[in-house]
Amino acid sequence: MICPKCGNVLGGATQNRGSLIREPQRDDLHPLQCRNPTPEQRAAGKRRDVCGARLDTAPQTSGSHLSATERARLIDLQERLDRRLAPAPAEPTAGEPGDPFPDLILAAQLIKLSWPAGADLSPTHATAALIDAHATPFTAVLDGPLATTSKYLRMADLRPAPSDPATCGSLLLAADTLLGDREPSSLRERVQPLVQAAYERSSKRAYQILRGTKVSASLARALVRRRQIFHAGGSSRGPGRLRVPSRDCAFSPEEVPQLLPQAWFDDHLAHLIDDMLQVNSGTVRHLRRAASLKLMEMTAGGTWAECAETLGMPRGSAAGTLAVLDGAMPGNLWEEFEAGVERIAAGLDSNPHRVNYARRRRTMATWQMPARDWPELCNGIPKLGRLARQEPDFATVLVWVEVTQSEHLNCPLLATAALSRQDRRLLVDQVAQFLTPANQKAGRLELRRRLNVYAARLAVQCDRKGEPNAASV
């Protein structure tokens, strides 16, 4: 049985063993009075003040104070929920989940925990007053001096719906307003202030509300906190850790290249450089790297660190890129960057011949340039100098970069024990110099063209799931 005033179960889990009723020693309470402690007393660990409501009288419902218009709003919400639970065969669902309650429940919990941050979601002062009367006893404890030490205000106290129908309906009405039409940007704009307020009040309880909640993808995306345009990293607690893709994608995580292809960058992102605060020789590389991280977030979800791991990109490289771009790009430029990556994602969605870059990386992991092919690639090119005398390792890295669309520093050959530290450093420097646009001229430009043709033939072998060997110079 539940007390109609305090809304708690009579004789609940906090009752002492061996006693049928709470506070059996109290002779100032009628047997039909509720003996549940008030929230304030539970927080203080005392048992002097109790609810005291009579259980033999009909409860007064707050619905009698609502106007006819307000009651009509509640009835309309109930009818819409009924239709959602048992829709007519031809009735559209407007892209909303079939079961409305997981989203409504989480939205209601968020409103309660962040109250009064969401007071403007309530359509009238009367419905807001009902929510306030329900939420204030909890928020008073959480905002008080015992908030961090209280063991008595548990999630079990915050989760139950109000026992009064009018209050429960008012809370659901505010939750329904919070969810709205689920347009991504406006939904996020409504949800994020409440998420922030809930975490500032009680990060532990906010995390408990969100943990393991099976909500719709649209709400999950709105709940995720962001760093610039990326899902936030950091602590394992909180909605930043909800691994939900940031958009609906036709392309898969395996179809995202480790480093955005230069042609894609030139078509959609190159114009950003004109408005950046700081530009140097590494700017294009950082923008291409960040774009691949964002594409991975779009299709796989997770934080930037998780996206880097999926791409086979060192976490330090991803962190360095975000730090550099943070200082080089004003806020409005991040929005343009996101719009550019969105155009790239839309192009991938509509492309029926997408490349499986993850399979290419796996297939090319142990490939090396055949010794007989390298001299043929250099044959007839004047002024190559010592480049023509290099071991095939140099060509291995360059072809791997082109086939997999990755950064040369991540080439598996550089991590093998066959190379000494000095040889590895020398090889990295030579490849970096060769890839520098200013050095792409004369014989080097012709060699780059031949290597790209060679890599394109090798890529076809990878895409056919064959083991790559020579690529017919």
Short mmCIF file of C-alpha atoms in Angstrom, two decimals:
data_model
loop_
_atom_site.label_atom_id
_atom_site.label_comp_id
_atom_site.label_asym_id
_atom_site.label_seq_id
_atom_site.Cartn_x
_atom_site.Cartn_y
_atom_site.Cartn_z
CA MET A 1 0.00 0.00 0.00
CA ILE A 2 1.20 3.52 -0.80
CA CYS A 3 0.57 6.57 1.34
CA PRO A 4 -1.58 9.06 -0.63
CA LYS A 5 0.34 12.01 0.81
CA CYS A 6 4.04 11.13 0.79
CA GLY A 7 3.77 8.56 -2.01
CA ASN A 8 5.98 6.00 -0.24
CA VAL A 9 5.24 2.33 0.38
CA LEU A 10 4.01 1.65 3.89
CA GLY A 11 6.45 -0.55 5.82
CA GLY A 12 9.14 -0.32 3.11
CA ALA A 13 12.69 -1.56 2.93
CA THR A 14 13.94 0.73 5.69
CA GLN A 15 11.66 -0.81 8.29
CA ASN A 16 13.42 -2.67 11.14
CA ARG A 17 13.26 -6.44 11.13
CA GLY A 18 10.95 -7.98 13.69
CA SER A 19 8.38 -5.21 13.55
CA LEU A 20 5.15 -5.19 11.55
CA ILE A 21 4.89 -1.41 11.60
CA ARG A 22 7.30 1.50 11.66
CA GLU A 23 8.04 3.30 14.92
CA PRO A 24 6.08 0.86 17.16
CA GLN A 25 7.15 2.83 20.24
CA ARG A 26 5.35 5.99 19.11
CA ASP A 27 2.21 6.48 21.22
CA ASP A 28 1.39 9.86 19.65
CA LEU A 29 0.38 8.36 16.32
CA HIS A 30 -2.96 6.81 15.47
CA PRO A 31 -2.67 3.28 14.01
CA LEU A 32 -4.11 4.64 10.76
CA GLN A 33 -1.51 7.39 10.38
CA CYS A 34 1.41 7.04 7.95
CA ARG A 35 4.67 6.51 9.85
CA ASN A 36 7.03 7.03 6.92
CA PRO A 37 9.80 9.54 7.69
CA THR A 38 9.82 12.83 5.84
CA PRO A 39 12.58 13.26 3.21
CA GLU A 40 14.34 15.78 5.49
CA GLN A 41 14.42 13.34 8.38
CA ARG A 42 15.62 10.51 6.17
CA ALA A 43 18.48 12.67 4.97
CA ALA A 44 19.43 13.54 8.54
CA GLY A 45 19.20 9.94 9.73
CA LYS A 46 16.51 10.76 12.30
CA ARG A 47 13.05 9.29 12.82
CA ARG A 48 11.19 11.94 14.80
CA ASP A 49 9.17 13.65 12.08
CA VAL A 50 6.88 11.41 10.08
CA CYS A 51 4.35 11.96 7.31
CA GLY A 52 1.34 11.51 9.66
CA ALA A 53 -1.30 11.38 6.92
CA ARG A 54 -4.52 9.51 7.77
CA LEU A 55 -4.85 6.38 5.68
CA ASP A 56 -8.60 5.95 6.24
CA THR A 57 -9.65 9.11 4.39
CA ALA A 58 -9.93 9.63 0.67
CA PRO A 59 -6.89 11.49 -0.65
CA GLN A 60 -7.34 14.99 -1.94
CA THR A 61 -6.36 15.14 -5.56
CA SER A 62 -4.70 18.19 -6.91
CA GLY A 63 -6.51 17.74 -10.22
CA SER A 64 -9.48 19.61 -8.84
CA HIS A 65 -7.40 22.80 -8.99
CA LEU A 66 -6.77 22.50 -12.72
CA SER A 67 -8.84 24.40 -15.23
CA ALA A 68 -10.90 22.71 -17.93
CA THR A 69 -8.25 23.68 -20.50
CA GLU A 70 -5.47 22.12 -18.42
CA ARG A 71 -7.42 18.92 -17.89
CA ALA A 72 -8.07 18.79 -21.64
CA ARG A 73 -4.31 18.94 -22.24
CA LEU A 74 -3.78 15.98 -19.93
CA ILE A 75 -6.56 13.99 -21.59
CA ASP A 76 -5.11 14.76 -25.04
CA LEU A 77 -1.70 13.47 -23.91
CA GLN A 78 -3.30 10.30 -22.56
CA GLU A 79 -5.13 9.73 -25.85
CA ARG A 80 -1.95 10.25 -27.86
CA LEU A 81 -0.10 7.76 -25.68
CA ASP A 82 -2.93 5.27 -26.12
CA ARG A 83 -2.73 5.64 -29.89
CA ARG A 84 1.04 5.16 -29.80
CA LEU A 85 0.69 1.96 -27.80
CA ALA A 86 -2.01 0.58 -30.10
CA PRO A 87 -1.79 2.51 -33.38
CA ALA A 88 -4.24 2.11 -36.20
CA PRO A 89 -2.73 0.20 -39.15
CA ALA A 90 -2.54 3.26 -41.41
CA GLU A 91 -1.58 5.77 -38.72
CA PRO A 92 1.92 7.30 -39.13
CA THR A 93 4.27 7.48 -36.14
CA ALA A 94 6.20 10.58 -37.27
CA GLY A 95 9.50 8.77 -36.85
CA GLU A 96 9.01 8.30 -33.11
CA PRO A 97 9.76 5.03 -31.30
CA GLY A 98 6.85 2.61 -31.00
CA ASP A 99 7.04 2.47 -27.20
CA PRO A 100 6.90 6.08 -25.95
CA PHE A 101 7.54 5.37 -22.30
CA PRO A 102 11.34 4.87 -22.10
CA ASP A 103 11.89 8.35 -23.53
CA LEU A 104 9.09 9.87 -21.44
CA ILE A 105 10.35 8.27 -18.24
CA LEU A 106 13.92 9.46 -18.75
CA ALA A 107 12.73 12.94 -19.71
CA ALA A 108 10.55 13.08 -16.57
CA GLN A 109 13.45 11.95 -14.36
CA LEU A 110 15.69 14.57 -15.93
CA ILE A 111 13.09 17.28 -15.28
CA LYS A 112 12.75 16.21 -11.63
CA LEU A 113 16.49 16.06 -10.97
CA SER A 114 17.19 19.40 -12.67
CA TRP A 115 14.10 21.21 -11.37
CA PRO A 116 13.36 24.13 -11.73
CA ALA A 117 15.62 24.28 -14.82
CA GLY A 118 12.79 22.83 -16.91
CA ALA A 119 9.95 24.84 -15.41
CA ASP A 120 9.27 26.58 -18.73
CA LEU A 121 8.40 23.19 -20.24
CA SER A 122 5.21 23.12 -18.22
CA PRO A 123 2.37 24.72 -20.20
CA THR A 124 0.73 26.61 -17.28
CA HIS A 125 1.57 27.89 -13.83
CA ALA A 126 -0.83 25.38 -12.27
CA THR A 127 0.84 22.35 -13.84
CA ALA A 128 4.27 23.77 -12.97
CA ALA A 129 3.13 24.18 -9.35
CA LEU A 130 2.17 20.51 -9.20
CA ILE A 131 5.60 19.44 -10.46
CA ASP A 132 7.26 21.87 -8.05
CA ALA A 133 5.40 20.40 -5.06
CA HIS A 134 6.52 16.91 -6.10
CA ALA A 135 10.16 17.73 -6.97
CA THR A 136 11.03 20.28 -4.28
CA PRO A 137 11.36 17.82 -1.35
CA PHE A 138 13.97 15.89 -3.31
CA THR A 139 15.88 18.87 -4.68
CA ALA A 140 15.89 20.48 -1.20
CA VAL A 141 17.80 17.50 0.15
CA LEU A 142 20.19 17.41 -2.81
CA ASP A 143 20.88 21.14 -2.51
CA GLY A 144 21.32 20.94 1.28
CA PRO A 145 24.45 20.41 3.38
CA LEU A 146 23.93 16.63 3.61
CA ALA A 147 23.59 16.09 -0.15
CA THR A 148 26.96 14.36 -0.58
CA THR A 149 26.74 12.21 2.55
CA SER A 150 23.07 11.30 2.53
CA LYS A 151 22.40 7.59 2.20
CA TYR A 152 18.70 7.99 2.70
CA LEU A 153 17.72 9.75 -0.51
CA ARG A 154 18.16 6.85 -2.89
CA MET A 155 17.33 6.47 -6.56
CA ALA A 156 14.33 4.44 -5.41
CA ASP A 157 12.97 7.70 -3.96
CA LEU A 158 13.54 9.67 -7.17
CA ARG A 159 12.34 7.17 -9.75
CA PRO A 160 8.67 6.52 -8.79
CA ALA A 161 6.02 8.49 -10.62
CA PRO A 162 3.87 10.87 -8.52
CA SER A 163 0.96 9.05 -6.93
CA ASP A 164 -1.39 11.93 -7.66
CA PRO A 165 -2.79 11.57 -11.22
CA ALA A 166 -2.78 15.30 -11.93
CA THR A 167 0.83 15.67 -10.81
CA CYS A 168 1.88 12.62 -12.77
CA GLY A 169 0.09 13.92 -15.84
CA SER A 170 1.67 17.36 -15.46
CA LEU A 171 5.14 15.81 -15.26
CA LEU A 172 4.49 13.67 -18.34
CA LEU A 173 3.15 16.73 -20.15
CA ALA A 174 6.40 18.60 -19.44
CA ALA A 175 8.39 15.54 -20.52
CA ASP A 176 6.42 15.37 -23.76
CA THR A 177 7.16 19.05 -24.38
CA LEU A 178 10.85 18.40 -23.74
CA LEU A 179 10.90 15.66 -26.38
CA GLY A 180 8.93 17.82 -28.85
CA ASP A 181 9.12 17.02 -32.55
CA ARG A 182 12.57 15.38 -32.12
CA GLU A 183 14.25 17.60 -34.67
CA PRO A 184 17.91 16.94 -33.73
CA SER A 185 19.22 20.47 -33.16
CA SER A 186 16.14 21.79 -31.31
CA LEU A 187 15.86 18.63 -29.18
CA ARG A 188 19.49 18.98 -28.17
CA GLU A 189 18.96 22.66 -27.40
CA ARG A 190 16.15 21.77 -24.98
CA VAL A 191 17.83 18.75 -23.37
CA GLN A 192 21.39 19.95 -22.76
CA PRO A 193 20.59 22.68 -20.17
CA LEU A 194 18.72 20.09 -18.09
CA VAL A 195 21.58 17.59 -18.40
CA GLN A 196 24.01 20.26 -17.23
CA ALA A 197 21.78 21.28 -14.30
CA ALA A 198 21.27 17.63 -13.25
CA TYR A 199 25.01 16.95 -13.25
CA GLU A 200 25.77 20.10 -11.32
CA ARG A 201 23.22 19.11 -8.67
CA SER A 202 24.12 15.42 -8.38
CA SER A 203 26.46 13.86 -10.93
CA LYS A 204 26.13 10.43 -9.33
CA ARG A 205 22.34 10.37 -9.52
CA ALA A 206 22.33 11.87 -13.02
CA TYR A 207 24.64 9.09 -14.13
CA GLN A 208 22.41 6.48 -12.49
CA ILE A 209 19.37 7.82 -14.32
CA LEU A 210 21.11 7.60 -17.69
CA ARG A 211 23.05 4.38 -17.15
CA GLY A 212 21.63 1.45 -19.09
CA THR A 213 18.57 3.42 -20.22
CA LYS A 214 17.20 2.09 -23.50
CA VAL A 215 15.98 5.29 -25.08
CA SER A 216 15.50 6.19 -28.73
CA ALA A 217 18.52 7.14 -30.82
CA SER A 218 17.24 10.71 -31.22
CA LEU A 219 17.08 11.27 -27.45
CA ALA A 220 20.39 9.51 -26.83
CA ARG A 221 22.09 11.85 -29.32
CA ALA A 222 20.58 14.87 -27.59
CA LEU A 223 21.84 13.64 -24.20
CA VAL A 224 25.47 13.24 -25.28
CA ARG A 225 27.65 16.11 -24.18
CA ARG A 226 30.07 17.45 -26.76
CA ARG A 227 33.52 18.97 -27.00
CA GLN A 228 33.25 21.37 -29.91
CA ILE A 229 31.48 19.12 -32.46
CA PHE A 230 32.69 15.78 -31.04
CA HIS A 231 31.21 13.49 -28.42
CA ALA A 232 32.96 14.40 -25.18
CA GLY A 233 35.49 12.08 -23.63
CA GLY A 234 36.76 12.04 -20.07
CA SER A 235 35.10 10.15 -17.23
CA SER A 236 33.39 6.83 -17.79
CA ARG A 237 30.32 8.35 -16.15
CA GLY A 238 27.75 10.48 -17.85
CA PRO A 239 25.97 10.84 -21.17
CA GLY A 240 29.21 11.66 -22.95
CA ARG A 241 29.80 7.92 -22.82
CA LEU A 242 26.59 6.93 -24.56
CA ARG A 243 27.97 5.19 -27.64
CA VAL A 244 25.31 6.21 -30.09
CA PRO A 245 26.05 7.20 -33.71
CA SER A 246 25.59 10.94 -34.16
CA ARG A 247 23.52 10.41 -37.33
CA ASP A 248 21.82 7.66 -39.30
CA CYS A 249 24.38 6.43 -41.83
CA ALA A 250 24.21 4.09 -44.79
CA PHE A 251 27.99 3.67 -44.65
CA SER A 252 29.67 1.49 -42.02
CA PRO A 253 32.66 2.13 -39.71
CA GLU A 254 34.81 -0.08 -41.95
CA GLU A 255 34.16 2.30 -44.85
CA VAL A 256 35.76 5.30 -43.09
CA PRO A 257 39.38 6.00 -44.14
CA GLN A 258 41.96 6.70 -41.46
CA LEU A 259 42.91 9.98 -43.16
CA LEU A 260 40.32 11.83 -45.23
CA PRO A 261 41.29 11.53 -48.93
CA GLN A 262 42.79 14.71 -50.33
CA ALA A 263 40.12 14.99 -53.02
CA TRP A 264 37.33 14.89 -50.42
CA PHE A 265 39.12 17.57 -48.42
CA ASP A 266 39.59 19.79 -51.46
CA ASP A 267 35.90 19.55 -52.37
CA HIS A 268 34.36 20.16 -48.93
CA LEU A 269 36.81 21.53 -46.35
CA ALA A 270 39.71 23.36 -48.03
CA HIS A 271 37.91 26.73 -47.87
CA LEU A 272 38.10 26.67 -44.04
CA ILE A 273 41.82 27.46 -44.13
CA ASP A 274 41.10 31.02 -45.27
CA ASP A 275 39.33 31.80 -41.97
CA MET A 276 41.53 29.88 -39.52
CA LEU A 277 43.43 31.84 -36.87
CA GLN A 278 46.62 29.79 -37.25
CA VAL A 279 47.84 27.94 -40.34
CA ASN A 280 51.04 25.96 -40.85
CA SER A 281 52.36 22.97 -42.78
CA GLY A 282 50.38 20.54 -40.60
CA THR A 283 46.99 22.27 -40.84
CA VAL A 284 45.65 20.21 -43.74
CA ARG A 285 46.72 16.98 -42.07
CA HIS A 286 44.94 17.95 -38.83
CA LEU A 287 41.74 18.86 -40.68
CA ARG A 288 41.79 15.60 -42.67
CA ARG A 289 42.43 13.59 -39.50
CA ALA A 290 39.63 15.34 -37.59
CA ALA A 291 37.21 14.78 -40.47
CA SER A 292 37.84 11.03 -40.36
CA LEU A 293 37.25 11.03 -36.60
CA LYS A 294 33.93 12.82 -37.13
CA LEU A 295 32.86 10.39 -39.88
CA MET A 296 33.60 7.50 -37.53
CA GLU A 297 31.55 9.15 -34.77
CA MET A 298 28.68 9.58 -37.20
CA THR A 299 28.49 5.87 -38.01
CA ALA A 300 29.87 4.17 -34.87
CA GLY A 301 29.32 6.66 -32.04
CA GLY A 302 31.63 6.93 -29.06
CA THR A 303 34.17 9.52 -28.03
CA TRP A 304 36.93 10.83 -30.25
CA ALA A 305 39.36 8.49 -28.44
CA GLU A 306 37.18 5.47 -29.22
CA CYS A 307 36.87 6.59 -32.84
CA ALA A 308 40.64 6.91 -33.08
CA GLU A 309 41.07 3.38 -31.74
CA THR A 310 38.58 1.99 -34.27
CA LEU A 311 40.48 3.72 -37.07
CA GLY A 312 43.84 2.41 -35.88
CA MET A 313 44.93 5.98 -35.13
CA PRO A 314 47.10 6.60 -32.04
CA ARG A 315 45.14 8.36 -29.32
CA GLY A 316 47.93 10.88 -28.92
CA SER A 317 47.63 11.88 -32.57
CA ALA A 318 43.88 12.45 -32.20
CA ALA A 319 44.32 14.42 -28.98
CA GLY A 320 47.02 16.56 -30.57
CA THR A 321 44.83 17.32 -33.56
CA LEU A 322 41.90 18.44 -31.42
CA ALA A 323 44.20 20.61 -29.29
CA VAL A 324 45.69 22.28 -32.38
CA LEU A 325 42.32 22.89 -34.00
CA ASP A 326 40.83 24.20 -30.75
CA GLY A 327 43.31 27.05 -30.86
CA ALA A 328 43.08 27.62 -34.60
CA MET A 329 39.35 27.54 -35.28
CA PRO A 330 36.74 29.97 -33.88
CA GLY A 331 33.38 28.52 -32.87
CA ASN A 332 31.54 29.38 -36.07
CA LEU A 333 34.23 27.65 -38.12
CA TRP A 334 33.59 24.40 -36.24
CA GLU A 335 30.00 24.61 -37.45
CA GLU A 336 31.21 25.00 -41.04
CA PHE A 337 33.60 22.09 -40.52
CA GLU A 338 30.72 19.92 -39.29
CA ALA A 339 28.59 20.97 -42.27
CA GLY A 340 31.42 20.01 -44.63
CA VAL A 341 31.80 16.58 -43.04
CA GLU A 342 28.02 16.17 -43.25
CA ARG A 343 28.25 16.73 -47.02
CA ILE A 344 30.96 14.07 -47.21
CA ALA A 345 28.78 11.68 -45.18
CA ALA A 346 25.82 12.33 -47.48
CA GLY A 347 28.01 11.51 -50.46
CA LEU A 348 29.07 8.24 -48.83
CA ASP A 349 25.45 7.40 -48.08
CA SER A 350 24.52 7.69 -51.74
CA ASN A 351 27.63 5.96 -53.13
CA PRO A 352 26.85 2.35 -54.12
CA HIS A 353 30.58 1.57 -54.55
CA ARG A 354 31.99 2.47 -51.15
CA VAL A 355 35.49 1.24 -50.26
CA ASN A 356 36.07 -1.02 -47.27
CA TYR A 357 39.16 0.74 -45.91
CA ALA A 358 39.36 -1.47 -42.82
CA ARG A 359 39.70 -4.54 -45.04
CA ARG A 360 42.40 -2.78 -47.04
CA ARG A 361 44.31 -2.03 -43.84
CA ARG A 362 44.05 -5.66 -42.73
CA THR A 363 45.05 -6.99 -46.15
CA MET A 364 48.02 -4.63 -46.50
CA ALA A 365 49.28 -5.09 -42.93
CA THR A 366 52.15 -7.39 -43.96
CA TRP A 367 52.58 -6.35 -47.61
CA GLN A 368 55.98 -5.13 -48.81
CA MET A 369 57.11 -3.81 -52.17
CA PRO A 370 58.56 -6.70 -54.21
CA ALA A 371 62.29 -6.09 -54.76
CA ARG A 372 61.95 -6.51 -58.53
CA ASP A 373 59.23 -3.85 -58.87
CA TRP A 374 61.05 -0.90 -57.33
CA PRO A 375 63.78 -0.55 -60.01
CA GLU A 376 61.13 -0.78 -62.72
CA LEU A 377 59.12 2.01 -61.06
CA CYS A 378 62.19 4.26 -61.07
CA ASN A 379 63.38 3.30 -64.55
CA GLY A 380 63.69 6.19 -66.97
CA ILE A 381 62.97 8.95 -64.45
CA PRO A 382 65.81 11.51 -64.48
CA LYS A 383 67.25 13.28 -61.44
CA LEU A 384 65.90 10.88 -58.82
CA GLY A 385 69.34 10.67 -57.28
CA ARG A 386 69.47 8.64 -54.11
CA LEU A 387 65.71 8.00 -54.20
CA ALA A 388 66.29 5.44 -56.95
CA ARG A 389 68.86 3.72 -54.75
CA GLN A 390 66.55 3.44 -51.72
CA GLU A 391 65.53 0.07 -50.41
CA PRO A 392 61.94 -0.95 -51.29
CA ASP A 393 60.84 0.00 -47.75
CA PHE A 394 60.47 3.57 -48.96
CA ALA A 395 58.03 2.50 -51.68
CA THR A 396 56.24 0.12 -49.27
CA VAL A 397 55.23 3.01 -47.03
CA LEU A 398 54.17 5.25 -49.92
CA VAL A 399 52.02 2.58 -51.56
CA TRP A 400 50.47 1.57 -48.20
CA VAL A 401 49.51 5.21 -47.61
CA GLU A 402 47.77 5.47 -50.97
CA VAL A 403 45.97 2.10 -50.85
CA THR A 404 44.64 2.48 -47.30
CA GLN A 405 44.27 6.30 -47.28
CA SER A 406 46.18 6.47 -44.02
CA GLU A 407 49.02 8.45 -42.49
CA HIS A 408 52.53 7.23 -43.23
CA LEU A 409 53.43 7.28 -39.52
CA ASN A 410 50.90 4.49 -38.92
CA CYS A 411 52.31 2.12 -41.54
CA PRO A 412 52.80 -1.34 -39.94
CA LEU A 413 56.27 -1.60 -41.50
CA LEU A 414 57.49 1.18 -39.20
CA ALA A 415 56.54 -0.87 -36.15
CA THR A 416 58.44 -4.04 -37.15
CA ALA A 417 61.57 -5.17 -35.36
CA ALA A 418 63.37 -5.42 -38.72
CA LEU A 419 64.01 -1.67 -38.63
CA SER A 420 66.43 -0.13 -36.16
CA ARG A 421 65.44 3.08 -34.46
CA GLN A 422 67.82 5.05 -36.68
CA ASP A 423 66.57 3.40 -39.87
CA ARG A 424 62.99 4.04 -38.83
CA ARG A 425 63.65 7.71 -38.17
CA LEU A 426 65.46 8.10 -41.49
CA LEU A 427 62.66 6.37 -43.38
CA VAL A 428 59.98 8.53 -41.75
CA ASP A 429 61.88 11.69 -42.64
CA GLN A 430 62.39 10.62 -46.27
CA VAL A 431 58.71 9.75 -46.74
CA ALA A 432 57.60 13.02 -45.13
CA GLN A 433 59.87 15.04 -47.41
CA PHE A 434 58.68 13.16 -50.47
CA LEU A 435 54.99 13.78 -49.57
CA THR A 436 55.52 17.51 -48.99
CA PRO A 437 53.65 19.33 -51.80
CA ALA A 438 56.58 21.70 -52.40
CA ASN A 439 58.76 18.72 -53.33
CA GLN A 440 56.27 17.29 -55.84
CA LYS A 441 58.01 18.32 -59.06
CA ALA A 442 60.17 16.98 -61.86
CA GLY A 443 61.28 13.38 -61.33
CA ARG A 444 59.64 13.13 -57.90
CA LEU A 445 56.28 14.11 -59.38
CA GLU A 446 56.58 11.42 -62.04
CA LEU A 447 57.55 8.82 -59.42
CA ARG A 448 54.56 9.82 -57.32
CA ARG A 449 52.30 9.38 -60.35
CA ARG A 450 53.70 5.90 -61.03
CA LEU A 451 53.36 4.89 -57.39
CA ASN A 452 49.73 6.06 -57.38
CA VAL A 453 48.95 3.98 -60.48
CA TYR A 454 50.68 1.00 -58.88
CA ALA A 455 48.68 1.54 -55.65
CA ALA A 456 45.39 1.80 -57.56
CA ARG A 457 45.98 -1.63 -59.13
CA LEU A 458 46.92 -3.06 -55.76
CA ALA A 459 43.77 -1.57 -54.20
CA VAL A 460 41.66 -3.45 -56.75
CA GLN A 461 43.25 -6.69 -55.56
CA CYS A 462 42.46 -5.82 -51.95
CA ASP A 463 38.84 -5.03 -52.78
CA ARG A 464 38.51 -8.38 -54.51
CA LYS A 465 39.59 -10.00 -51.22
CA GLY A 466 42.74 -11.32 -52.81
CA GLU A 467 46.19 -11.26 -51.30
CA PRO A 468 48.09 -8.32 -52.86
CA ASN A 469 51.38 -9.12 -54.52
CA ALA A 470 52.91 -7.19 -57.37
CA ALA A 471 50.67 -4.74 -59.17
CA SER A 472 52.06 -4.94 -62.70
CA VAL A 473 54.29 -1.95 -63.08
#
